[in-house]
Coordinates of C-alpha atoms and ligand atoms in Angstrom, one line a residue:
M1183 CA 46.9 -57.0 -4.6
H1184 CA 50.3 -55.4 -4.3
N1185 CA 51.5 -53.8 -1.1
I1186 CA 53.6 -50.7 -2.0
Y1187 CA 56.3 -49.9 0.6
S1188 CA 58.4 -46.5 0.5
I1189 CA 61.5 -47.3 2.5
T1190 CA 63.4 -44.3 3.3
F1191 CA 66.4 -42.8 5.1
S1192 CA 65.7 -39.2 4.7
P1193 CA 67.1 -36.9 7.6
T1194 CA 65.7 -33.6 5.7
G1195 CA 62.8 -35.0 3.9
Q1196 CA 64.0 -34.7 0.2
S1197 CA 64.4 -38.5 -0.4
R1198 CA 61.2 -39.3 1.2
K1199 CA 59.2 -36.9 -1.0
I1200 CA 60.7 -38.3 -4.2
S1201 CA 60.1 -41.9 -2.8
Y1202 CA 56.6 -41.2 -2.3
Q1203 CA 55.9 -39.6 -5.5
I1204 CA 57.1 -42.7 -7.3
A1205 CA 55.2 -45.0 -4.9
E1206 CA 52.0 -42.8 -5.6
V1207 CA 52.3 -43.4 -9.4
L1208 CA 52.8 -47.2 -8.6
S1209 CA 49.8 -47.3 -6.2
G1210 CA 47.4 -45.4 -8.7
D1211 CA 46.9 -48.8 -10.2
K1212 CA 43.8 -50.6 -9.0
Q1213 CA 45.8 -53.6 -8.1
C1214 CA 47.5 -51.9 -5.3
S1215 CA 46.7 -51.3 -1.7
E1216 CA 47.7 -47.9 0.1
I1217 CA 51.4 -46.9 0.6
K1218 CA 53.2 -48.0 3.8
E1219 CA 56.2 -46.2 4.9
I1220 CA 59.5 -47.5 6.7
D1221 CA 61.4 -44.8 8.3
L1222 CA 65.1 -45.8 8.5
C1223 CA 65.8 -42.7 10.4
D1224 CA 63.9 -44.2 13.3
T1225 CA 66.5 -45.6 15.8
A1226 CA 64.0 -48.3 17.0
V1227 CA 63.0 -49.4 13.4
E1228 CA 61.7 -52.9 13.6
T1229 CA 62.8 -56.0 11.5
V1230 CA 60.4 -56.2 8.6
T1231 CA 60.0 -59.1 6.0
L1232 CA 58.4 -58.2 2.6
S1233 CA 56.9 -61.1 0.7
A1234 CA 56.7 -61.4 -3.3
D1235 CA 53.4 -59.7 -3.3
C1236 CA 54.9 -56.3 -2.5
I1237 CA 56.6 -53.6 -4.5
A1238 CA 59.2 -51.4 -2.8
V1239 CA 60.6 -47.8 -3.4
V1240 CA 63.8 -47.6 -1.4
S1241 CA 65.2 -44.0 -1.2
V1242 CA 68.3 -42.4 0.4
P1243 CA 70.4 -39.3 0.3
C1244 CA 74.1 -39.6 -1.4
Y1245 CA 76.7 -38.6 1.4
G1246 CA 80.1 -38.2 -0.2
G1247 CA 79.2 -40.2 -3.4
R1248 CA 78.2 -43.1 -1.2
V1249 CA 75.1 -44.4 0.8
P1250 CA 74.9 -43.0 4.3
Q1251 CA 76.4 -45.7 6.4
T1252 CA 73.6 -45.3 9.1
A1253 CA 71.0 -46.2 6.2
V1254 CA 73.3 -49.3 5.1
E1255 CA 73.3 -50.7 8.9
R1256 CA 69.4 -50.1 9.2
M1257 CA 68.6 -51.9 5.8
K1258 CA 69.8 -55.0 7.4
K1259 CA 66.4 -55.0 9.3
I1260 CA 64.7 -55.4 6.0
R1261 CA 64.1 -59.0 4.5
A1262 CA 62.6 -59.4 1.2
H1263 CA 61.8 -62.5 -0.8
D1264 CA 62.3 -61.5 -4.5
V1265 CA 60.3 -58.2 -3.9
P1266 CA 60.7 -55.9 -7.0
A1267 CA 62.4 -52.6 -5.9
I1268 CA 62.8 -49.0 -7.5
I1269 CA 65.7 -47.5 -5.6
C1270 CA 66.5 -43.8 -5.6
V1271 CA 69.3 -41.4 -4.5
S1272 CA 68.7 -37.7 -4.0
Y1273 CA 71.7 -35.6 -4.2
G1274 CA 72.5 -32.0 -3.9
N1275 CA 73.8 -31.2 -7.6
R1276 CA 77.4 -32.1 -7.1
A1277 CA 77.5 -35.9 -8.0
F1278 CA 76.0 -39.2 -6.8
E1279 CA 79.1 -41.2 -7.8
D1280 CA 78.9 -44.9 -6.4
S1281 CA 75.9 -44.2 -4.2
L1282 CA 73.2 -45.6 -6.7
L1283 CA 75.4 -48.7 -7.5
E1284 CA 75.8 -49.0 -3.5
L1285 CA 72.1 -49.0 -2.6
A1286 CA 71.5 -51.6 -5.5
D1287 CA 73.8 -53.8 -3.8
V1288 CA 72.5 -53.2 -0.4
C1289 CA 68.9 -54.0 -1.8
D1290 CA 70.1 -57.1 -3.6
G1291 CA 71.5 -58.2 -0.2
C1292 CA 68.3 -57.7 1.6
G1293 CA 66.5 -60.0 -1.3
F1294 CA 65.1 -57.3 -3.6
R1295 CA 65.3 -57.4 -7.2
V1296 CA 66.1 -53.9 -8.3
I1297 CA 64.1 -53.0 -11.6
G1298 CA 64.6 -49.3 -11.7
A1299 CA 66.7 -46.6 -10.3
A1300 CA 66.7 -42.9 -10.3
A1301 CA 69.5 -40.3 -9.2
V1302 CA 67.3 -36.9 -8.5
V1303 CA 68.9 -33.5 -7.7
A1304 CA 67.3 -31.9 -4.5
E1305 CA 68.2 -28.9 -2.7
H1306 CA 71.8 -29.5 -1.2
N1307 CA 70.9 -29.5 2.7
I1308 CA 74.3 -28.0 3.7
M1309 CA 74.9 -25.5 0.7
H1310 CA 71.3 -24.5 -0.2
V1311 CA 72.3 -22.5 -2.9
Y1312 CA 72.9 -25.6 -5.0
G1313 CA 70.0 -27.4 -6.3
A1314 CA 67.8 -24.7 -4.8
G1315 CA 64.2 -25.6 -5.4
R1316 CA 64.8 -28.9 -6.9
P1317 CA 63.2 -31.1 -7.7
D1318 CA 61.2 -28.7 -9.6
E1319 CA 58.2 -28.9 -12.1
A1320 CA 60.3 -30.3 -14.9
D1321 CA 61.9 -32.9 -12.5
R1322 CA 58.5 -34.1 -11.0
A1323 CA 57.3 -34.6 -14.7
E1324 CA 60.4 -36.8 -15.4
I1325 CA 60.0 -38.7 -12.1
R1326 CA 56.2 -39.2 -13.2
A1327 CA 57.2 -40.6 -16.7
F1328 CA 59.8 -42.8 -15.1
S1329 CA 57.3 -44.2 -12.4
E1330 CA 54.8 -44.9 -15.2
R1331 CA 57.3 -46.9 -17.1
I1332 CA 58.2 -48.8 -14.1
R1333 CA 54.5 -49.6 -13.5
T1334 CA 54.3 -51.1 -17.0
K1335 CA 57.5 -53.1 -16.5
V1336 CA 56.2 -54.5 -13.0
Y1337 CA 52.8 -55.6 -14.6
S1338 CA 54.5 -57.2 -17.6
G1339 CA 56.5 -59.4 -15.1
D1340 CA 59.8 -58.0 -16.4
F1341 CA 62.0 -58.1 -13.5
N1342 CA 65.4 -57.3 -15.2
S1343 CA 67.9 -55.2 -13.4
P1344 CA 69.2 -52.1 -15.2
E1345 CA 72.9 -51.3 -15.6
L1346 CA 74.0 -48.7 -13.2
P1347 CA 76.8 -46.3 -13.1
G1348 CA 79.4 -46.5 -10.2
N1349 CA 82.3 -48.3 -9.4
H1350 CA 83.4 -51.5 -7.5
P1351 CA 85.1 -50.9 -5.0
Y1352 CA 83.2 -47.7 -4.0
K1353 CA 85.0 -44.8 -3.4
E1354 CA 86.1 -44.3 0.3
Y1355 CA 83.4 -43.3 2.6
H1356 CA 84.7 -39.9 3.5
V1357 CA 82.2 -37.2 4.7
L1358 CA 83.2 -33.8 6.2
K1359 CA 82.3 -33.4 9.8
A1360 CA 81.4 -29.9 10.8
P1361 CA 80.5 -28.9 14.4
V1362 CA 76.7 -28.4 14.9
L1363 CA 76.6 -25.3 17.0
F1364 CA 73.7 -24.8 19.6
E1365 CA 72.6 -21.4 20.7
K1366 CA 71.2 -22.2 24.0
S1367 CA 69.7 -18.7 24.6
R1368 CA 67.2 -19.3 22.0
C1369 CA 66.2 -22.8 22.8
A1370 CA 62.6 -23.5 23.8
G1371 CA 63.5 -26.9 25.2
C1372 CA 60.8 -28.5 23.0
G1373 CA 63.0 -31.6 22.7
L1374 CA 62.2 -32.2 19.1
C1375 CA 65.9 -32.3 18.0
A1376 CA 66.8 -35.0 20.5
A1377 CA 63.7 -37.0 19.8
E1378 CA 64.2 -36.9 16.0
C1379 CA 68.2 -37.3 15.6
P1380 CA 68.5 -40.4 13.6
V1381 CA 71.5 -41.6 15.7
N1382 CA 70.7 -40.3 19.1
A1383 CA 73.7 -37.6 19.2
I1384 CA 71.6 -35.1 21.0
S1385 CA 71.0 -35.1 24.8
A1386 CA 67.4 -35.0 25.8
D1387 CA 68.6 -33.2 29.0
D1388 CA 70.7 -30.3 27.7
F1389 CA 70.3 -30.5 23.8
Q1390 CA 74.0 -30.6 23.5
T1391 CA 75.3 -32.5 20.4
D1392 CA 77.8 -35.3 20.7
M1393 CA 79.9 -34.7 17.8
E1394 CA 81.4 -38.2 17.9
I1395 CA 78.1 -39.6 17.3
C1396 CA 76.5 -37.1 14.9
V1397 CA 76.6 -37.9 11.3
N1398 CA 76.0 -34.3 10.0
C1399 CA 72.6 -35.3 8.5
M1400 CA 71.2 -31.6 9.2
R1401 CA 67.9 -33.0 10.6
C1402 CA 68.2 -31.3 13.7
I1403 CA 69.1 -27.9 12.0
S1404 CA 66.1 -28.2 9.6
I1405 CA 63.5 -28.9 12.3
C1406 CA 64.4 -26.7 14.9
K1407 CA 61.6 -23.9 14.8
N1408 CA 63.6 -21.5 16.8
G1409 CA 66.7 -21.7 14.5
C1410 CA 69.1 -22.5 17.4
R1411 CA 71.0 -25.1 15.5
H1412 CA 73.5 -24.4 12.7
L1413 CA 76.8 -25.1 11.2
P1414 CA 79.4 -22.3 11.4
D1415 CA 78.8 -19.6 8.7
E1416 CA 82.4 -19.6 7.7
F1417 CA 82.5 -23.4 7.2
V1418 CA 79.2 -23.1 4.9
Y1419 CA 80.5 -20.3 2.9
G1420 CA 83.9 -21.6 2.5
L1421 CA 82.4 -24.9 1.1
I1422 CA 80.1 -23.0 -1.3
E1423 CA 83.0 -21.3 -2.7
K1424 CA 85.2 -24.4 -3.0
M1425 CA 82.4 -26.5 -4.4
K1426 CA 81.2 -24.0 -7.0
P1427 CA 83.2 -25.3 -9.9
V1428 CA 81.5 -28.8 -9.4
C1429 CA 78.0 -27.6 -8.2
E1430 CA 76.8 -24.4 -10.0
N1431 CA 75.7 -26.0 -13.3
R1432 CA 72.3 -27.6 -13.3
K1433 CA 72.5 -31.4 -13.3
A1434 CA 69.6 -33.6 -14.9
A1435 CA 67.8 -36.3 -13.1
E1436 CA 68.9 -39.4 -14.4
F1437 CA 66.9 -42.6 -14.7
F1438 CA 67.7 -46.3 -15.4
I1439 CA 65.3 -49.1 -16.3
Ligands
FMN2029 C1 77.0 -35.3 5.0 C2 76.4 -35.1 3.7 C3 77.0 -35.4 2.5 C4 76.5 -35.0 1.2 N1 77.3 -35.6 0.1 C5 76.7 -35.1 -1.1 C6 77.4 -35.5 -2.2 O1 78.4 -36.2 -2.1 N2 76.9 -35.1 -3.4 C7 75.7 -34.3 -3.4 O2 75.5 -33.8 -4.7 N3 75.1 -33.8 -2.4 C8 75.6 -34.2 -1.2 N4 74.9 -34.0 0.0 C9 73.5 -33.3 -0.3 C10 72.4 -34.3 0.0 O3 72.7 -35.4 -0.7 C11 70.9 -33.7 -0.7 O4 70.7 -32.5 0.1 C12 69.9 -34.8 -0.2 O5 68.8 -34.5 -1.1 C13 69.4 -34.8 1.2 O6 68.4 -35.8 1.4 P1 67.3 -35.9 2.5 O7 66.5 -34.6 2.4 O8 66.5 -37.2 2.2 O9 68.0 -36.1 3.8 C14 75.2 -34.2 1.2 C15 74.5 -33.8 2.3 C16 75.2 -34.3 3.6 C17 74.3 -33.9 4.8
SF4_2030 S1 64.4 -28.3 18.5 FE1 65.3 -26.4 18.9 S2 64.2 -25.4 20.4 FE2 63.7 -27.6 20.6 S3 65.0 -28.5 22.1 FE3 66.1 -28.4 20.2 S4 67.3 -26.8 19.8 FE4 65.9 -26.4 21.5
SF4_2031 S1 73.0 -33.9 15.7 FE1 73.9 -34.6 13.9 S2 73.1 -36.6 13.4 FE2 71.7 -35.8 14.9 S3 70.2 -34.6 13.7 FE3 71.7 -33.2 14.2 S4 73.2 -33.2 12.4 FE4 71.7 -35.1 12.3

């Protein structure tokens, strides 16, 4: 009996959804128990040791062509003993660059054996016009087909690691920092943003953001039901224009087995 883990750092939920879809296909097999989730956005995530009877799907977003450094730090809580892992990066239709390779290295360091990898386009959570509606029906069909091939690979005992795109050393970690604006007059004081910020950057007293700590993950903006948190419009529109040449054409999801 295999235990299936979906391990995700997914501030706005896209990576988590894709991870779960892959895990569901793997768990469709009678030899598997239900899916267990480990949420690396949880600031209090506990140390976990996974044994060889587990299969893990590890998914994160791409930030500036890299793995978010918060995710790299939190992955240090996971110990695995020769556990087969399928890794996945979701990205907003610009590029995933060194992120998949870096995630593979991080997983190797934890003791996983990376047996499959996917880079899947998802709606860009800053520039929503790019990758809008992705992953779509066609992407989901491809994710399903990939997951079925992985399932066959796991049960044939083939734990070979695929060749992945990317470079060593990785590109420099450089992620744009835009101020997260807060419209206090519309705030209902529900506290959700402060409770859910993956790096505790929001005060639970006045809901102001400490931009020294904020990693611009967009979670608070996406979950505030009153729409009181947002990036400056001119920043977003400027970025959309600037990134048009590299973001506007549809990119295919890529799979590695
Ligand atoms: C700080 C930051 C940096 C990003 N960098 C990239 C990037 O380099 N390439 C890209 O295509 N998308 C980039 N994106 C878009 C996200 O990778 C994409 O929206 C992802 O699906 C979000 O995943 P999540 O919903 O699991 O948080 C970036 C988003 C953020 C917030
Ligand atoms: S989630 Fe929105 S409404 Fe709730 S405390 Fe935060 S800013 Fe205010
Ligand atoms: S304050 Fe920054 S790090 Fe925290 S949820 Fe909002 S965007 Fe993410």
